[in-house]
PDB file of N, CA, C and O in Angstrom:
ATOM      1  N   MET M  20     -13.198 -52.475  42.994  1.00  0.00           N
ATOM      2  CA  MET M  20     -11.870 -52.849  42.892  1.00  0.00           C
ATOM      3  C   MET M  20     -11.008 -51.636  42.367  1.00  0.00           C
ATOM      4  O   MET M  20      -9.780 -51.434  42.768  1.00  0.00           O
ATOM      5  N   LYS M  21     -11.616 -50.857  41.591  1.00  0.00           N
ATOM      6  CA  LYS M  21     -10.761 -49.752  40.871  1.00  0.00           C
ATOM      7  C   LYS M  21     -10.506 -48.617  41.989  1.00  0.00           C
ATOM      8  O   LYS M  21      -9.395 -48.036  41.964  1.00  0.00           O
ATOM      9  N   LYS M  22     -11.441 -48.447  42.908  1.00  0.00           N
ATOM     10  CA  LYS M  22     -11.149 -47.448  44.027  1.00  0.00           C
ATOM     11  C   LYS M  22     -10.092 -47.964  44.981  1.00  0.00           C
ATOM     12  O   LYS M  22      -9.249 -47.185  45.431  1.00  0.00           O
ATOM     13  N   LEU M  23     -10.005 -49.307  45.169  1.00  0.00           N
ATOM     14  CA  LEU M  23      -8.985 -49.791  45.985  1.00  0.00           C
ATOM     15  C   LEU M  23      -7.637 -49.699  45.427  1.00  0.00           C
ATOM     16  O   LEU M  23      -6.611 -49.441  46.018  1.00  0.00           O
ATOM     17  N   LYS M  24      -7.609 -49.893  44.006  1.00  0.00           N
ATOM     18  CA  LYS M  24      -6.255 -49.690  43.383  1.00  0.00           C
ATOM     19  C   LYS M  24      -5.764 -48.281  43.412  1.00  0.00           C
ATOM     20  O   LYS M  24      -4.674 -47.947  43.675  1.00  0.00           O
ATOM     21  N   ARG M  25      -6.705 -47.305  43.305  1.00  0.00           N
ATOM     22  CA  ARG M  25      -6.371 -45.932  43.349  1.00  0.00           C
ATOM     23  C   ARG M  25      -5.864 -45.532  44.796  1.00  0.00           C
ATOM     24  O   ARG M  25      -4.899 -44.863  44.909  1.00  0.00           O
ATOM     25  N   ALA M  26      -6.601 -45.988  45.725  1.00  0.00           N
ATOM     26  CA  ALA M  26      -6.204 -45.751  47.094  1.00  0.00           C
ATOM     27  C   ALA M  26      -4.922 -46.391  47.431  1.00  0.00           C
ATOM     28  O   ALA M  26      -4.068 -45.690  48.096  1.00  0.00           O
ATOM     29  N   ALA M  27      -4.615 -47.542  46.957  1.00  0.00           N
ATOM     30  CA  ALA M  27      -3.249 -48.133  47.243  1.00  0.00           C
ATOM     31  C   ALA M  27      -2.180 -47.382  46.500  1.00  0.00           C
ATOM     32  O   ALA M  27      -1.134 -47.274  47.013  1.00  0.00           O
ATOM     33  N   ALA M  28      -2.471 -46.973  45.325  1.00  0.00           N
ATOM     34  CA  ALA M  28      -1.489 -46.178  44.527  1.00  0.00           C
ATOM     35  C   ALA M  28      -1.187 -44.872  45.215  1.00  0.00           C
ATOM     36  O   ALA M  28       0.015 -44.415  45.305  1.00  0.00           O
ATOM     37  N   LEU M  29      -2.198 -44.185  45.627  1.00  0.00           N
ATOM     38  CA  LEU M  29      -2.049 -42.900  46.400  1.00  0.00           C
ATOM     39  C   LEU M  29      -1.263 -43.197  47.681  1.00  0.00           C
ATOM     40  O   LEU M  29      -0.322 -42.324  47.966  1.00  0.00           O
ATOM     41  N   ALA M  30      -1.500 -44.155  48.414  1.00  0.00           N
ATOM     42  CA  ALA M  30      -0.759 -44.468  49.648  1.00  0.00           C
ATOM     43  C   ALA M  30       0.693 -44.863  49.284  1.00  0.00           C
ATOM     44  O   ALA M  30       1.607 -44.265  50.053  1.00  0.00           O
ATOM     45  N   ALA M  31       0.893 -45.421  48.251  1.00  0.00           N
ATOM     46  CA  ALA M  31       2.350 -45.771  47.855  1.00  0.00           C
ATOM     47  C   ALA M  31       3.001 -44.564  47.537  1.00  0.00           C
ATOM     48  O   ALA M  31       4.182 -44.330  47.919  1.00  0.00           O
ATOM     49  N   VAL M  32       2.363 -43.564  46.831  1.00  0.00           N
ATOM     50  CA  VAL M  32       3.059 -42.349  46.350  1.00  0.00           C
ATOM     51  C   VAL M  32       3.372 -41.621  47.655  1.00  0.00           C
ATOM     52  O   VAL M  32       4.413 -40.938  47.890  1.00  0.00           O
ATOM     53  N   VAL M  33       2.442 -41.491  48.626  1.00  0.00           N
ATOM     54  CA  VAL M  33       2.632 -40.728  49.859  1.00  0.00           C
ATOM     55  C   VAL M  33       3.792 -41.349  50.607  1.00  0.00           C
ATOM     56  O   VAL M  33       4.698 -40.628  51.181  1.00  0.00           O
ATOM     57  N   ILE M  34       3.832 -42.673  50.659  1.00  0.00           N
ATOM     58  CA  ILE M  34       4.950 -43.251  51.474  1.00  0.00           C
ATOM     59  C   ILE M  34       6.292 -43.110  50.759  1.00  0.00           C
ATOM     60  O   ILE M  34       7.271 -42.803  51.496  1.00  0.00           O
ATOM     61  N   LEU M  35       6.359 -43.125  49.464  1.00  0.00           N
ATOM     62  CA  LEU M  35       7.580 -42.920  48.805  1.00  0.00           C
ATOM     63  C   LEU M  35       8.006 -41.491  48.947  1.00  0.00           C
ATOM     64  O   LEU M  35       9.196 -41.174  49.246  1.00  0.00           O
ATOM     65  N   LEU M  36       7.086 -40.570  48.844  1.00  0.00           N
ATOM     66  CA  LEU M  36       7.467 -39.214  49.167  1.00  0.00           C
ATOM     67  C   LEU M  36       8.011 -38.847  50.513  1.00  0.00           C
ATOM     68  O   LEU M  36       8.877 -38.106  50.669  1.00  0.00           O
ATOM     69  N   ALA M  37       7.392 -39.435  51.459  1.00  0.00           N
ATOM     70  CA  ALA M  37       7.775 -39.304  52.893  1.00  0.00           C
ATOM     71  C   ALA M  37       9.170 -39.888  53.002  1.00  0.00           C
ATOM     72  O   ALA M  37       9.950 -39.260  53.768  1.00  0.00           O
ATOM     73  N   MET M  38       9.427 -41.154  52.395  1.00  0.00           N
ATOM     74  CA  MET M  38      10.822 -41.630  52.515  1.00  0.00           C
ATOM     75  C   MET M  38      11.825 -40.719  51.915  1.00  0.00           C
ATOM     76  O   MET M  38      12.940 -40.506  52.489  1.00  0.00           O
ATOM     77  N   TYR M  39      11.569 -40.131  50.737  1.00  0.00           N
ATOM     78  CA  TYR M  39      12.493 -39.340  50.080  1.00  0.00           C
ATOM     79  C   TYR M  39      12.659 -37.998  50.929  1.00  0.00           C
ATOM     80  O   TYR M  39      13.815 -37.545  51.018  1.00  0.00           O
ATOM     81  N   GLY M  40      11.643 -37.525  51.467  1.00  0.00           N
ATOM     82  CA  GLY M  40      11.766 -36.330  52.461  1.00  0.00           C
ATOM     83  C   GLY M  40      12.636 -36.655  53.650  1.00  0.00           C
ATOM     84  O   GLY M  40      13.531 -35.830  53.994  1.00  0.00           O
ATOM     85  N   CYS M  41      12.275 -37.795  54.242  1.00  0.00           N
ATOM     86  CA  CYS M  41      13.197 -38.186  55.417  1.00  0.00           C
ATOM     87  C   CYS M  41      14.667 -38.413  55.021  1.00  0.00           C
ATOM     88  O   CYS M  41      15.473 -38.033  55.802  1.00  0.00           O
ATOM     89  N   THR M  42      14.967 -38.960  53.831  1.00  0.00           N
ATOM     90  CA  THR M  42      16.323 -39.023  53.472  1.00  0.00           C
ATOM     91  C   THR M  42      16.944 -37.764  53.349  1.00  0.00           C
ATOM     92  O   THR M  42      18.065 -37.643  53.760  1.00  0.00           O
ATOM     93  N   LEU M  43      16.224 -36.766  52.736  1.00  0.00           N
ATOM     94  CA  LEU M  43      16.862 -35.497  52.612  1.00  0.00           C
ATOM     95  C   LEU M  43      16.973 -34.870  54.012  1.00  0.00           C
ATOM     96  O   LEU M  43      18.145 -34.186  54.312  1.00  0.00           O
ATOM     97  N   ILE M  44      16.162 -34.950  54.936  1.00  0.00           N
ATOM     98  CA  ILE M  44      16.283 -34.278  56.211  1.00  0.00           C
ATOM     99  C   ILE M  44      17.429 -34.884  56.862  1.00  0.00           C
ATOM    100  O   ILE M  44      18.219 -34.176  57.506  1.00  0.00           O
ATOM    101  N   PHE M  45      17.494 -36.233  56.959  1.00  0.00           N
ATOM    102  CA  PHE M  45      18.581 -36.954  57.621  1.00  0.00           C
ATOM    103  C   PHE M  45      19.927 -36.611  57.112  1.00  0.00           C
ATOM    104  O   PHE M  45      20.933 -36.563  57.743  1.00  0.00           O
ATOM    105  N   ALA M  46      20.123 -36.423  55.800  1.00  0.00           N
ATOM    106  CA  ALA M  46      21.241 -35.961  55.072  1.00  0.00           C
ATOM    107  C   ALA M  46      21.766 -34.589  55.592  1.00  0.00           C
ATOM    108  O   ALA M  46      22.964 -34.389  55.612  1.00  0.00           O
ATOM    109  N   LEU M  47      20.803 -33.730  55.860  1.00  0.00           N
ATOM    110  CA  LEU M  47      21.086 -32.354  56.234  1.00  0.00           C
ATOM    111  C   LEU M  47      21.447 -32.212  57.707  1.00  0.00           C
ATOM    112  O   LEU M  47      21.983 -31.238  58.107  1.00  0.00           O
ATOM    113  N   LEU M  48      20.892 -33.080  58.579  1.00  0.00           N
ATOM    114  CA  LEU M  48      21.136 -32.972  59.864  1.00  0.00           C
ATOM    115  C   LEU M  48      22.529 -33.250  60.304  1.00  0.00           C
ATOM    116  O   LEU M  48      23.120 -34.201  59.753  1.00  0.00           O
ATOM    117  N   ASP M  49      22.948 -32.663  61.288  1.00  0.00           N
ATOM    118  CA  ASP M  49      24.452 -32.886  61.711  1.00  0.00           C
ATOM    119  C   ASP M  49      24.394 -33.428  63.206  1.00  0.00           C
ATOM    120  O   ASP M  49      24.795 -32.832  64.085  1.00  0.00           O
ATOM    121  N   LYS M  50      23.500 -34.523  63.489  1.00  0.00           N
ATOM    122  CA  LYS M  50      23.497 -35.137  64.766  1.00  0.00           C
ATOM    123  C   LYS M  50      24.092 -36.486  64.587  1.00  0.00           C
ATOM    124  O   LYS M  50      24.278 -37.187  63.494  1.00  0.00           O
ATOM    125  N   GLU M  51      24.616 -37.118  65.696  1.00  0.00           N
ATOM    126  CA  GLU M  51      25.292 -38.378  65.676  1.00  0.00           C
ATOM    127  C   GLU M  51      24.416 -39.550  65.266  1.00  0.00           C
ATOM    128  O   GLU M  51      24.770 -40.490  64.695  1.00  0.00           O
ATOM    129  N   TRP M  52      23.057 -39.416  65.582  1.00  0.00           N
ATOM    130  CA  TRP M  52      22.153 -40.502  65.258  1.00  0.00           C
ATOM    131  C   TRP M  52      21.612 -40.345  63.899  1.00  0.00           C
ATOM    132  O   TRP M  52      21.035 -41.316  63.404  1.00  0.00           O
ATOM    133  N   ALA M  53      21.725 -39.223  63.277  1.00  0.00           N
ATOM    134  CA  ALA M  53      21.174 -38.973  61.895  1.00  0.00           C
ATOM    135  C   ALA M  53      21.815 -39.823  60.870  1.00  0.00           C
ATOM    136  O   ALA M  53      21.146 -40.179  59.866  1.00  0.00           O
ATOM    137  N   LEU M  54      23.145 -40.178  61.082  1.00  0.00           N
ATOM    138  CA  LEU M  54      23.806 -41.121  60.035  1.00  0.00           C
ATOM    139  C   LEU M  54      23.200 -42.459  60.005  1.00  0.00           C
ATOM    140  O   LEU M  54      22.961 -42.941  58.981  1.00  0.00           O
ATOM    141  N   ASP M  55      22.781 -42.958  61.151  1.00  0.00           N
ATOM    142  CA  ASP M  55      22.195 -44.243  61.186  1.00  0.00           C
ATOM    143  C   ASP M  55      20.692 -44.212  60.445  1.00  0.00           C
ATOM    144  O   ASP M  55      20.422 -45.089  59.687  1.00  0.00           O
ATOM    145  N   PHE M  56      20.059 -43.196  60.861  1.00  0.00           N
ATOM    146  CA  PHE M  56      18.842 -43.057  60.140  1.00  0.00           C
ATOM    147  C   PHE M  56      18.851 -42.861  58.743  1.00  0.00           C
ATOM    148  O   PHE M  56      18.021 -43.252  57.893  1.00  0.00           O
ATOM    149  N   LEU M  57      19.913 -42.165  58.215  1.00  0.00           N
ATOM    150  CA  LEU M  57      20.155 -41.832  56.887  1.00  0.00           C
ATOM    151  C   LEU M  57      20.441 -43.197  56.085  1.00  0.00           C
ATOM    152  O   LEU M  57      19.870 -43.340  55.077  1.00  0.00           O
ATOM    153  N   TRP M  58      21.158 -44.025  56.689  1.00  0.00           N
ATOM    154  CA  TRP M  58      21.516 -45.319  56.019  1.00  0.00           C
ATOM    155  C   TRP M  58      20.263 -46.099  55.895  1.00  0.00           C
ATOM    156  O   TRP M  58      19.925 -46.853  55.027  1.00  0.00           O
ATOM    157  N   ALA M  59      19.400 -46.135  56.991  1.00  0.00           N
ATOM    158  CA  ALA M  59      18.115 -46.814  56.983  1.00  0.00           C
ATOM    159  C   ALA M  59      17.189 -46.366  55.952  1.00  0.00           C
ATOM    160  O   ALA M  59      16.505 -47.036  55.300  1.00  0.00           O
ATOM    161  N   SER M  60      17.121 -44.996  55.920  1.00  0.00           N
ATOM    162  CA  SER M  60      16.249 -44.400  54.966  1.00  0.00           C
ATOM    163  C   SER M  60      16.591 -44.658  53.525  1.00  0.00           C
ATOM    164  O   SER M  60      15.896 -44.914  52.723  1.00  0.00           O
ATOM    165  N   LEU M  61      17.971 -44.660  53.263  1.00  0.00           N
ATOM    166  CA  LEU M  61      18.503 -44.876  51.959  1.00  0.00           C
ATOM    167  C   LEU M  61      18.186 -46.323  51.587  1.00  0.00           C
ATOM    168  O   LEU M  61      17.766 -46.695  50.424  1.00  0.00           O
ATOM    169  N   ALA M  62      18.265 -47.306  52.472  1.00  0.00           N
ATOM    170  CA  ALA M  62      17.961 -48.754  52.264  1.00  0.00           C
ATOM    171  C   ALA M  62      16.435 -48.919  51.925  1.00  0.00           C
ATOM    172  O   ALA M  62      16.105 -49.551  51.078  1.00  0.00           O
ATOM    173  N   CYS M  63      15.651 -48.158  52.688  1.00  0.00           N
ATOM    174  CA  CYS M  63      14.268 -48.325  52.378  1.00  0.00           C
ATOM    175  C   CYS M  63      13.842 -47.558  51.095  1.00  0.00           C
ATOM    176  O   CYS M  63      12.943 -48.008  50.456  1.00  0.00           O
ATOM    177  N   THR M  64      14.513 -46.533  50.750  1.00  0.00           N
ATOM    178  CA  THR M  64      14.203 -45.846  49.484  1.00  0.00           C
ATOM    179  C   THR M  64      14.560 -46.691  48.327  1.00  0.00           C
ATOM    180  O   THR M  64      13.875 -46.615  47.328  1.00  0.00           O
ATOM    181  N   ILE M  65      15.502 -47.637  48.460  1.00  0.00           N
ATOM    182  CA  ILE M  65      15.885 -48.527  47.408  1.00  0.00           C
ATOM    183  C   ILE M  65      14.998 -49.844  47.518  1.00  0.00           C
ATOM    184  O   ILE M  65      14.473 -50.250  46.470  1.00  0.00           O
ATOM    185  N   LEU M  66      14.826 -50.264  48.722  1.00  0.00           N
ATOM    186  CA  LEU M  66      14.113 -51.729  48.851  1.00  0.00           C
ATOM    187  C   LEU M  66      12.622 -51.601  48.578  1.00  0.00           C
ATOM    188  O   LEU M  66      12.062 -52.530  48.053  1.00  0.00           O
ATOM    189  N   VAL M  67      12.023 -50.652  49.176  1.00  0.00           N
ATOM    190  CA  VAL M  67      10.539 -50.470  49.079  1.00  0.00           C
ATOM    191  C   VAL M  67      10.095 -50.418  47.637  1.00  0.00           C
ATOM    192  O   VAL M  67       9.216 -51.215  47.268  1.00  0.00           O
ATOM    193  N   PRO M  68      10.587 -49.554  46.666  1.00  0.00           N
ATOM    194  CA  PRO M  68      10.092 -49.642  45.393  1.00  0.00           C
ATOM    195  C   PRO M  68      10.305 -50.858  44.580  1.00  0.00           C
ATOM    196  O   PRO M  68       9.544 -51.492  43.843  1.00  0.00           O
ATOM    197  N   VAL M  69      11.542 -51.476  44.943  1.00  0.00           N
ATOM    198  CA  VAL M  69      11.782 -52.782  44.367  1.00  0.00           C
ATOM    199  C   VAL M  69      10.831 -53.880  44.666  1.00  0.00           C
ATOM    200  O   VAL M  69      10.446 -54.658  43.889  1.00  0.00           O
ATOM    201  N   LEU M  70      10.517 -54.031  45.999  1.00  0.00           N
ATOM    202  CA  LEU M  70       9.686 -54.924  46.533  1.00  0.00           C
ATOM    203  C   LEU M  70       8.176 -54.701  45.917  1.00  0.00           C
ATOM    204  O   LEU M  70       7.505 -55.641  45.619  1.00  0.00           O
ATOM    205  N   LEU M  71       7.845 -53.389  45.888  1.00  0.00           N
ATOM    206  CA  LEU M  71       6.359 -53.098  45.248  1.00  0.00           C
ATOM    207  C   LEU M  71       6.431 -53.443  43.829  1.00  0.00           C
ATOM    208  O   LEU M  71       5.445 -54.100  43.370  1.00  0.00           O
ATOM    209  N   TYR M  72       7.499 -53.350  43.059  1.00  0.00           N
ATOM    210  CA  TYR M  72       7.517 -53.775  41.719  1.00  0.00           C
ATOM    211  C   TYR M  72       7.413 -55.313  41.581  1.00  0.00           C
ATOM    212  O   TYR M  72       6.718 -55.806  40.705  1.00  0.00           O
ATOM    213  N   ALA M  73       8.207 -55.919  42.447  1.00  0.00           N
ATOM    214  CA  ALA M  73       8.115 -57.460  42.410  1.00  0.00           C
ATOM    215  C   ALA M  73       6.741 -57.869  42.720  1.00  0.00           C
ATOM    216  O   ALA M  73       6.215 -58.970  42.142  1.00  0.00           O
ATOM    217  N   MET M  74       6.030 -57.231  43.758  1.00  0.00           N
ATOM    218  CA  MET M  74       4.632 -57.646  44.078  1.00  0.00           C
ATOM    219  C   MET M  74       3.745 -57.377  42.905  1.00  0.00           C
ATOM    220  O   MET M  74       2.771 -58.297  42.738  1.00  0.00           O
ATOM    221  N   ILE M  75       3.866 -56.376  42.183  1.00  0.00           N
ATOM    222  CA  ILE M  75       3.049 -56.126  40.971  1.00  0.00           C
ATOM    223  C   ILE M  75       3.309 -57.090  39.891  1.00  0.00           C
ATOM    224  O   ILE M  75       2.343 -57.637  39.287  1.00  0.00           O
ATOM    225  N   LEU M  76       4.560 -57.556  39.649  1.00  0.00           N
ATOM    226  CA  LEU M  76       4.906 -58.547  38.765  1.00  0.00           C
ATOM    227  C   LEU M  76       4.338 -59.978  39.157  1.00  0.00           C
ATOM    228  O   LEU M  76       3.605 -60.587  38.215  1.00  0.00           O
ATOM    229  N   ILE M  77       4.305 -60.236  40.396  1.00  0.00           N
ATOM    230  CA  ILE M  77       3.799 -61.587  40.900  1.00  0.00           C
ATOM    231  C   ILE M  77       2.256 -61.535  40.716  1.00  0.00           C
ATOM    232  O   ILE M  77       1.638 -62.508  40.295  1.00  0.00           O
ATOM    233  N   TYR M  78       1.643 -60.379  41.071  1.00  0.00           N
ATOM    234  CA  TYR M  78       0.182 -60.339  40.956  1.00  0.00           C
ATOM    235  C   TYR M  78      -0.177 -60.398  39.390  1.00  0.00           C
ATOM    236  O   TYR M  78      -1.199 -61.133  39.156  1.00  0.00           O
ATOM    237  N   ARG M  79       0.512 -59.792  38.468  1.00  0.00           N
ATOM    238  CA  ARG M  79       0.133 -59.954  37.165  1.00  0.00           C
ATOM    239  C   ARG M  79       0.262 -61.411  36.642  1.00  0.00           C
ATOM    240  O   ARG M  79      -0.480 -61.946  35.876  1.00  0.00           O
ATOM    241  N   LEU M  80       1.296 -62.084  37.038  1.00  0.00           N
ATOM    242  CA  LEU M  80       1.590 -63.498  36.678  1.00  0.00           C
ATOM    243  C   LEU M  80       0.502 -64.333  37.226  1.00  0.00           C
ATOM    244  O   LEU M  80      -0.031 -65.202  36.549  1.00  0.00           O
ATOM    245  N   LEU M  81       0.153 -64.109  38.510  1.00  0.00           N
ATOM    246  CA  LEU M  81      -0.942 -64.895  38.981  1.00  0.00           C
ATOM    247  C   LEU M  81      -2.276 -64.704  38.502  1.00  0.00           C
ATOM    248  O   LEU M  81      -3.076 -65.566  38.277  1.00  0.00           O
ATOM    249  N   LYS M  82      -2.586 -63.447  38.206  1.00  0.00           N
ATOM    250  CA  LYS M  82      -3.854 -63.026  37.599  1.00  0.00           C
ATOM    251  C   LYS M  82      -3.963 -63.519  36.328  1.00  0.00           C
ATOM    252  O   LYS M  82      -4.992 -64.153  35.757  1.00  0.00           O
ATOM    253  N   ARG M  83      -2.896 -63.595  35.432  1.00  0.00           N
ATOM    254  CA  ARG M  83      -2.823 -64.172  34.096  1.00  0.00           C
ATOM    255  C   ARG M  83      -3.051 -65.734  34.120  1.00  0.00           C
ATOM    256  O   ARG M  83      -3.845 -66.235  33.327  1.00  0.00           O
ATOM    257  N   SER M  84      -2.508 -66.349  35.131  1.00  0.00           N
ATOM    258  CA  SER M  84      -2.620 -67.822  35.127  1.00  0.00           C
ATOM    259  C   SER M  84      -4.121 -68.184  35.583  1.00  0.00           C
ATOM    260  O   SER M  84      -4.692 -69.193  35.132  1.00  0.00           O
ATOM    261  N   ASP M  85      -4.725 -67.321  36.519  1.00  0.00           N
ATOM    262  CA  ASP M  85      -6.015 -67.614  36.916  1.00  0.00           C
ATOM    263  C   ASP M  85      -7.097 -67.325  35.763  1.00  0.00           C
ATOM    264  O   ASP M  85      -7.967 -68.098  35.566  1.00  0.00           O
ATOM    265  N   ASP M  86      -6.751 -66.258  34.857  1.00  0.00           N
ATOM    266  CA  ASP M  86      -7.629 -66.012  33.762  1.00  0.00           C
ATOM    267  C   ASP M  86      -7.537 -67.251  32.681  1.00  0.00           C
ATOM    268  O   ASP M  86      -8.576 -67.654  32.140  1.00  0.00           O
ATOM    269  N   SER M  87      -6.284 -67.624  32.533  1.00  0.00           N
ATOM    270  CA  SER M  87      -6.219 -68.738  31.537  1.00  0.00           C
ATOM    271  C   SER M  87      -6.825 -70.032  32.034  1.00  0.00           C
ATOM    272  O   SER M  87      -7.328 -70.813  31.202  1.00  0.00           O
ATOM    273  N   GLU M  88      -6.655 -70.302  33.390  1.00  0.00           N
ATOM    274  CA  GLU M  88      -7.461 -71.472  33.894  1.00  0.00           C
ATOM    275  C   GLU M  88      -8.933 -71.313  33.782  1.00  0.00           C
ATOM    276  O   GLU M  88      -9.545 -72.362  33.426  1.00  0.00           O
ATOM    277  N   LYS M  89      -9.435 -70.130  33.873  1.00  0.00           N
ATOM    278  CA  LYS M  89     -10.924 -69.981  33.682  1.00  0.00           C
ATOM    279  C   LYS M  89     -11.289 -70.140  32.245  1.00  0.00           C
ATOM    280  O   LYS M  89     -12.395 -70.710  31.947  1.00  0.00           O
ATOM    281  N   ASP M  90     -10.482 -69.601  31.333  1.00  0.00           N
ATOM    282  CA  ASP M  90     -10.781 -69.811  30.002  1.00  0.00           C
ATOM    283  C   ASP M  90     -10.701 -71.197  29.435  1.00  0.00           C
ATOM    284  O   ASP M  90     -11.414 -71.753  28.629  1.00  0.00           O
ATOM    285  N   GLU M  91      -9.784 -72.056  29.987  1.00  0.00           N
ATOM    286  CA  GLU M  91      -9.616 -73.528  29.748  1.00  0.00           C
ATOM    287  C   GLU M  91     -10.830 -74.248  30.202  1.00  0.00           C
ATOM    288  O   GLU M  91     -11.202 -75.169  29.644  1.00  0.00           O
ATOM    289  N   SER M  92     -11.335 -73.896  31.437  1.00  0.00           N
ATOM    290  CA  SER M  92     -12.450 -74.720  32.071  1.00  0.00           C
ATOM    291  C   SER M  92     -13.761 -74.288  31.234  1.00  0.00           C
ATOM    292  O   SER M  92     -14.740 -75.024  31.528  1.00  0.00           O
ATOM    293  N   GLY M  93     -13.805 -73.247  30.442  1.00  0.00           N
ATOM    294  CA  GLY M  93     -14.998 -73.010  29.677  1.00  0.00           C
ATOM    295  C   GLY M  93     -15.890 -72.007  30.455  1.00  0.00           C
ATOM    296  O   GLY M  93     -17.011 -71.686  29.870  1.00  0.00           O
ATOM    297  N   SER M  94     -15.505 -71.553  31.629  1.00  0.00           N
ATOM    298  CA  SER M  94     -16.395 -70.579  32.212  1.00  0.00           C
ATOM    299  C   SER M  94     -16.159 -69.163  31.725  1.00  0.00           C
ATOM    300  O   SER M  94     -14.994 -68.929  31.367  1.00  0.00           O
ATOM    301  N   SER M  95     -17.273 -68.461  31.812  1.00  0.00           N
ATOM    302  CA  SER M  95     -17.042 -66.985  31.342  1.00  0.00           C
ATOM    303  C   SER M  95     -16.592 -66.119  32.412  1.00  0.00           C
ATOM    304  O   SER M  95     -16.806 -66.376  33.653  1.00  0.00           O
ATOM    305  N   LYS M  96     -16.001 -64.989  31.999  1.00  0.00           N
ATOM    306  CA  LYS M  96     -15.436 -63.957  32.996  1.00  0.00           C
ATOM    307  C   LYS M  96     -16.538 -63.165  33.565  1.00  0.00           C
ATOM    308  O   LYS M  96     -17.616 -62.890  33.105  1.00  0.00           O
TER     309      LYS M  96
END
């Protein structure tokens, strides 16, 4: 499980860096289509980290409730 978490974290870092790089490139390009891609890239740059944070919070809440249910039923971890 630990290797899966590390791989997911590394993938998230690579995706975020790629999005930031694309945002910079689209901001510097002087093409008519670049403005549309810039806005899409800016939206993804904001929305993807927010969604990842929300997913982590939900996972922690669900994991905590699963752990408390196991403790209440008397089974060991």
